[in-house]
mmCIF file of C-alpha atoms in Angstrom:
data_model
loop_
_atom_site.group_PDB
_atom_site.id
_atom_site.type_symbol
_atom_site.label_atom_id
_atom_site.label_comp_id
_atom_site.label_asym_id
_atom_site.label_seq_id
_atom_site.Cartn_x
_atom_site.Cartn_y
_atom_site.Cartn_z
ATOM 1 C CA MET A 1 1.880 47.717 58.259
ATOM 2 C CA THR A 2 5.084 45.930 57.647
ATOM 3 C CA PRO A 3 6.281 45.396 54.064
ATOM 4 C CA VAL A 4 5.939 41.619 54.378
ATOM 5 C CA LEU A 5 2.302 41.914 55.356
ATOM 6 C CA LEU A 6 1.665 44.324 52.471
ATOM 7 C CA LEU A 7 3.101 41.819 49.970
ATOM 8 C CA ALA A 8 1.065 38.999 51.472
ATOM 9 C CA ALA A 9 -2.093 41.055 51.336
ATOM 10 C CA GLU A 10 -1.553 41.969 47.655
ATOM 11 C CA LYS A 11 -1.148 38.372 46.457
ATOM 12 C CA GLU A 12 -4.265 36.713 45.180
ATOM 13 C CA SER A 13 -5.027 33.060 44.776
ATOM 14 C CA ALA A 14 -4.304 31.396 41.424
ATOM 15 C CA GLN A 15 -6.989 31.860 38.827
ATOM 16 C CA VAL A 16 -9.326 28.914 38.379
ATOM 17 C CA THR A 17 -9.054 27.132 35.014
ATOM 18 C CA ASP A 18 -11.257 28.686 32.366
ATOM 19 C CA TRP A 19 -13.145 25.530 31.351
ATOM 20 C CA ALA A 20 -15.107 27.234 28.572
ATOM 21 C CA ALA A 21 -11.893 28.248 26.789
ATOM 22 C CA ARG A 22 -10.328 24.827 27.295
ATOM 23 C CA ILE A 23 -13.409 23.006 25.945
ATOM 24 C CA GLY A 24 -13.488 25.420 23.002
ATOM 25 C CA TRP A 25 -9.887 24.540 22.109
ATOM 26 C CA VAL A 26 -10.554 20.795 22.387
ATOM 27 C CA VAL A 27 -13.676 21.024 20.202
ATOM 28 C CA GLY A 28 -11.792 23.191 17.679
ATOM 29 C CA LEU A 29 -8.924 20.682 17.527
ATOM 30 C CA ALA A 30 -11.355 17.763 17.096
ATOM 31 C CA LEU A 31 -13.093 19.592 14.239
ATOM 32 C CA PHE A 32 -9.724 20.292 12.591
ATOM 33 C CA VAL A 33 -8.703 16.607 12.817
ATOM 34 C CA ALA A 34 -12.091 15.564 11.385
ATOM 35 C CA LEU A 35 -11.646 18.027 8.497
ATOM 36 C CA VAL A 36 -8.163 16.696 7.696
ATOM 37 C CA TYR A 37 -9.455 13.107 7.783
ATOM 38 C CA TRP A 38 -12.386 14.008 5.512
ATOM 39 C CA LEU A 39 -10.049 15.746 3.028
ATOM 40 C CA MET A 40 -7.746 12.706 2.961
ATOM 41 C CA ARG A 41 -10.704 10.412 2.324
ATOM 42 C CA GLU A 42 -12.018 12.654 -0.470
ATOM 43 C CA GLY A 43 -8.528 12.685 -2.029
ATOM 44 C CA TRP A 44 -8.451 8.875 -1.947
ATOM 45 C CA LYS A 45 -11.879 8.694 -3.612
ATOM 46 C CA TRP A 46 -10.840 11.293 -6.219
ATOM 47 C CA ARG A 47 -7.714 9.279 -7.060
ATOM 48 C CA GLY A 48 -9.949 6.217 -7.556
ATOM 49 C CA THR A 49 -12.192 8.259 -9.885
ATOM 50 C CA LEU A 50 -9.178 9.379 -11.928
ATOM 51 C CA GLN A 51 -8.074 5.747 -12.272
ATOM 52 C CA ALA A 52 -11.526 4.477 -13.283
ATOM 53 C CA ASP A 53 -10.221 3.682 -16.789
ATOM 54 C CA LEU A 54 -8.236 0.777 -15.315
ATOM 55 C CA PRO A 55 -9.987 -2.469 -16.391
ATOM 56 C CA GLU A 56 -11.381 -4.922 -13.841
ATOM 57 C CA LEU A 57 -8.743 -7.138 -12.269
ATOM 58 C CA PRO A 58 -8.481 -10.688 -13.597
ATOM 59 C CA THR A 59 -9.717 -13.481 -11.352
ATOM 60 C CA THR A 60 -8.004 -16.787 -10.797
ATOM 61 C CA PRO A 61 -8.816 -19.318 -13.528
ATOM 62 C CA ASP A 62 -10.282 -22.685 -12.598
ATOM 63 C CA GLU A 63 -7.165 -24.568 -13.707
ATOM 64 C CA THR A 64 -3.822 -22.950 -12.839
ATOM 65 C CA GLY A 65 -1.475 -25.914 -13.005
ATOM 66 C CA PRO A 66 1.014 -27.049 -10.378
ATOM 67 C CA GLU A 67 2.244 -24.651 -7.728
ATOM 68 C CA ARG A 68 5.813 -23.427 -8.286
ATOM 69 C CA LEU A 69 6.125 -21.219 -5.206
ATOM 70 C CA ALA A 70 3.923 -20.087 -2.331
ATOM 71 C CA MET A 71 4.452 -17.254 0.100
ATOM 72 C CA SER A 72 2.549 -15.577 2.892
ATOM 73 C CA GLY A 73 3.256 -12.022 3.892
ATOM 74 C CA ARG A 74 1.981 -8.496 3.298
ATOM 75 C CA TYR A 75 0.768 -6.682 0.218
ATOM 76 C CA HIS A 76 1.979 -3.072 0.438
ATOM 77 C CA GLY A 77 0.184 -1.609 -2.558
ATOM 78 C CA SER A 78 0.512 -0.982 -6.266
ATOM 79 C CA THR A 79 1.859 2.008 -8.150
ATOM 80 C CA THR A 80 2.390 3.093 -11.719
ATOM 81 C CA ALA A 81 5.569 1.274 -12.800
ATOM 82 C CA GLY A 82 8.711 3.267 -12.107
ATOM 83 C CA GLN A 83 6.875 5.866 -10.005
ATOM 84 C CA TRP A 84 6.986 4.470 -6.482
ATOM 85 C CA LEU A 85 4.800 7.220 -4.980
ATOM 86 C CA ASP A 86 1.993 7.183 -7.590
ATOM 87 C CA ARG A 87 -0.329 4.802 -5.726
ATOM 88 C CA ILE A 88 -3.070 3.029 -7.658
ATOM 89 C CA VAL A 89 -6.263 2.817 -5.599
ATOM 90 C CA ALA A 90 -8.762 1.642 -8.236
ATOM 91 C CA HIS A 91 -10.272 -1.838 -7.724
ATOM 92 C CA GLY A 92 -8.829 -2.063 -4.206
ATOM 93 C CA LEU A 93 -5.183 -2.098 -5.313
ATOM 94 C CA GLY A 94 -4.361 0.677 -2.844
ATOM 95 C CA THR A 95 -5.435 -1.295 0.223
ATOM 96 C CA ARG A 96 -2.589 -2.757 2.262
ATOM 97 C CA SER A 97 -3.342 -6.213 3.599
ATOM 98 C CA ARG A 98 -2.090 -9.661 4.424
ATOM 99 C CA ALA A 99 -1.480 -11.695 1.286
ATOM 100 C CA GLU A 100 -0.989 -15.261 0.169
ATOM 101 C CA LEU A 101 0.935 -15.453 -3.117
ATOM 102 C CA THR A 102 1.017 -18.517 -5.325
ATOM 103 C CA LEU A 103 3.086 -18.736 -8.496
ATOM 104 C CA THR A 104 1.899 -21.297 -11.050
ATOM 105 C CA ASP A 105 2.399 -21.850 -14.767
ATOM 106 C CA ALA A 106 -0.766 -19.791 -15.327
ATOM 107 C CA GLY A 107 0.509 -16.760 -13.383
ATOM 108 C CA LEU A 108 0.607 -15.088 -10.001
ATOM 109 C CA ASP A 109 -2.395 -15.527 -7.710
ATOM 110 C CA VAL A 110 -2.736 -12.920 -4.936
ATOM 111 C CA VAL A 111 -5.252 -13.832 -2.231
ATOM 112 C CA ARG A 112 -5.895 -10.999 0.240
ATOM 113 C CA PRO A 113 -8.174 -11.699 3.214
ATOM 114 C CA GLY A 114 -10.358 -8.652 3.785
ATOM 115 C CA ALA A 115 -9.438 -7.078 0.432
ATOM 116 C CA SER A 116 -9.931 -7.809 -3.267
ATOM 117 C CA ASP A 117 -8.016 -10.817 -4.601
ATOM 118 C CA PHE A 118 -6.435 -10.592 -8.028
ATOM 119 C CA PHE A 119 -4.588 -12.725 -10.532
ATOM 120 C CA VAL A 120 -1.743 -11.747 -12.854
ATOM 121 C CA PRO A 121 -1.619 -14.021 -15.915
ATOM 122 C CA ALA A 122 1.871 -15.247 -16.803
ATOM 123 C CA ALA A 123 1.720 -13.442 -20.169
ATOM 124 C CA GLN A 124 1.271 -10.110 -18.357
ATOM 125 C CA LEU A 125 4.226 -10.469 -15.981
ATOM 126 C CA ARG A 126 7.083 -8.144 -16.996
ATOM 127 C CA GLU A 127 9.704 -8.181 -14.225
ATOM 128 C CA ALA A 128 10.421 -9.043 -10.608
ATOM 129 C CA ARG A 129 13.020 -7.268 -8.511
ATOM 130 C CA LEU A 130 13.999 -6.451 -4.956
ATOM 131 C CA ASP A 131 13.498 -2.851 -3.917
ATOM 132 C CA LYS A 132 13.327 -0.755 -0.781
ATOM 133 C CA GLY A 133 10.039 1.093 -1.129
ATOM 134 C CA ILE A 134 6.642 1.466 -2.744
ATOM 135 C CA ALA A 135 3.681 3.813 -2.211
ATOM 136 C CA GLY A 136 5.072 5.490 0.860
ATOM 137 C CA LYS A 137 6.319 2.262 2.499
ATOM 138 C CA VAL A 138 10.102 2.284 2.842
ATOM 139 C CA LEU A 139 12.009 -0.751 4.063
ATOM 140 C CA THR A 140 15.641 -1.813 4.122
ATOM 141 C CA GLU A 141 17.413 -2.263 0.796
ATOM 142 C CA GLY A 142 16.025 -5.370 -0.907
ATOM 143 C CA GLY A 143 13.302 -5.796 1.725
ATOM 144 C CA LEU A 144 10.443 -5.657 -0.755
ATOM 145 C CA LEU A 145 9.520 -7.959 -3.644
ATOM 146 C CA VAL A 146 8.231 -5.751 -6.470
ATOM 147 C CA VAL A 147 6.443 -7.439 -9.371
ATOM 148 C CA THR A 148 5.891 -5.393 -12.529
ATOM 149 C CA TRP A 149 2.911 -6.464 -14.633
ATOM 150 C CA GLU A 150 0.805 -5.136 -17.452
ATOM 151 C CA HIS A 151 -2.890 -4.470 -16.969
ATOM 152 C CA GLY A 152 -4.788 -2.891 -19.840
ATOM 153 C CA ASP A 153 -2.392 -0.353 -21.303
ATOM 154 C CA LYS A 154 -0.705 0.370 -17.973
ATOM 155 C CA LEU A 155 2.397 -1.088 -16.339
ATOM 156 C CA ILE A 156 1.911 -1.633 -12.610
ATOM 157 C CA ASP A 157 4.391 -2.312 -9.796
ATOM 158 C CA SER A 158 2.974 -4.319 -6.882
ATOM 159 C CA GLY A 159 4.953 -4.601 -3.645
ATOM 160 C CA PHE A 160 5.000 -7.647 -1.374
ATOM 161 C CA ARG A 161 6.960 -8.510 1.748
ATOM 162 C CA SER A 162 7.250 -12.115 2.780
ATOM 163 C CA ASP A 163 7.029 -13.230 6.379
ATOM 164 C CA HIS A 164 10.438 -14.787 5.620
ATOM 165 C CA ALA A 165 12.503 -12.222 3.695
ATOM 166 C CA ALA A 166 14.985 -14.901 2.580
ATOM 167 C CA GLU A 167 12.317 -16.122 0.114
ATOM 168 C CA HIS A 168 12.451 -12.914 -1.933
ATOM 169 C CA ASN A 169 15.465 -13.903 -4.039
ATOM 170 C CA GLU A 170 13.870 -17.232 -4.971
ATOM 171 C CA TRP A 171 10.714 -15.394 -6.096
ATOM 172 C CA VAL A 172 12.679 -12.918 -8.220
ATOM 173 C CA GLU A 173 14.548 -15.745 -9.952
ATOM 174 C CA ALA A 174 11.410 -17.844 -10.519
ATOM 175 C CA ILE A 175 9.296 -14.989 -11.922
ATOM 176 C CA ASN A 176 12.064 -13.642 -14.170
ATOM 177 C CA SER A 177 12.824 -17.164 -15.421
ATOM 178 C CA MET A 178 9.132 -17.661 -16.186
ATOM 179 C CA ILE A 179 9.034 -14.347 -18.081
ATOM 180 C CA GLU A 180 12.108 -15.296 -20.143
ATOM 181 C CA THR A 181 10.610 -18.695 -20.981
ATOM 182 C CA ASN A 182 7.290 -17.140 -22.039
ATOM 183 C CA SER A 183 8.993 -14.500 -24.206
ATOM 184 C CA ARG A 184 11.187 -17.171 -25.893
ATOM 185 C CA GLU A 185 8.144 -19.300 -26.618
ATOM 186 C CA GLY A 186 6.306 -16.239 -27.956
ATOM 187 C CA ALA A 187 9.240 -15.363 -30.233
ATOM 188 C CA GLU A 188 9.363 -18.915 -31.632
ATOM 189 C CA ARG A 189 5.711 -18.751 -32.687
#
């Protein structure tokens, strides 16, 4: 036989895909993803259990007074003040959502469709500032309105982003002015 025929005779056809091994890998990967998801969910629930000492969130009073400012945008979450990665998940504060903010003489009303609404009384507001990140959400410098408020014995930072970022400066000025006015009135008493 010629060498070319010998080489041709020795070659075999390509091996057929081993479907059992492939299905095993896919099932194994799906189980791994499910395990990771379950662990993340358990971690979220554990964090909520650790923060169970946080009092119930205030609800909007019947009479809030005239509206100073209104804004629609996104609520990006709440953290322990000054610790932008320490997310607070108790009472639904960890859930990102759309938000409608209204600032009145009584305080800051946060209405979140599909999530828990909350109200921050004016006496509990501590500061408003522009920042670039909160709870794992990082934006451009000054792209996030962060409101610091006191709830129970804890200071909380809540991050909001307006649909119109140009409104952020007006909100910072209005909230900080309101805080200064309230602290002056409290000092005079």
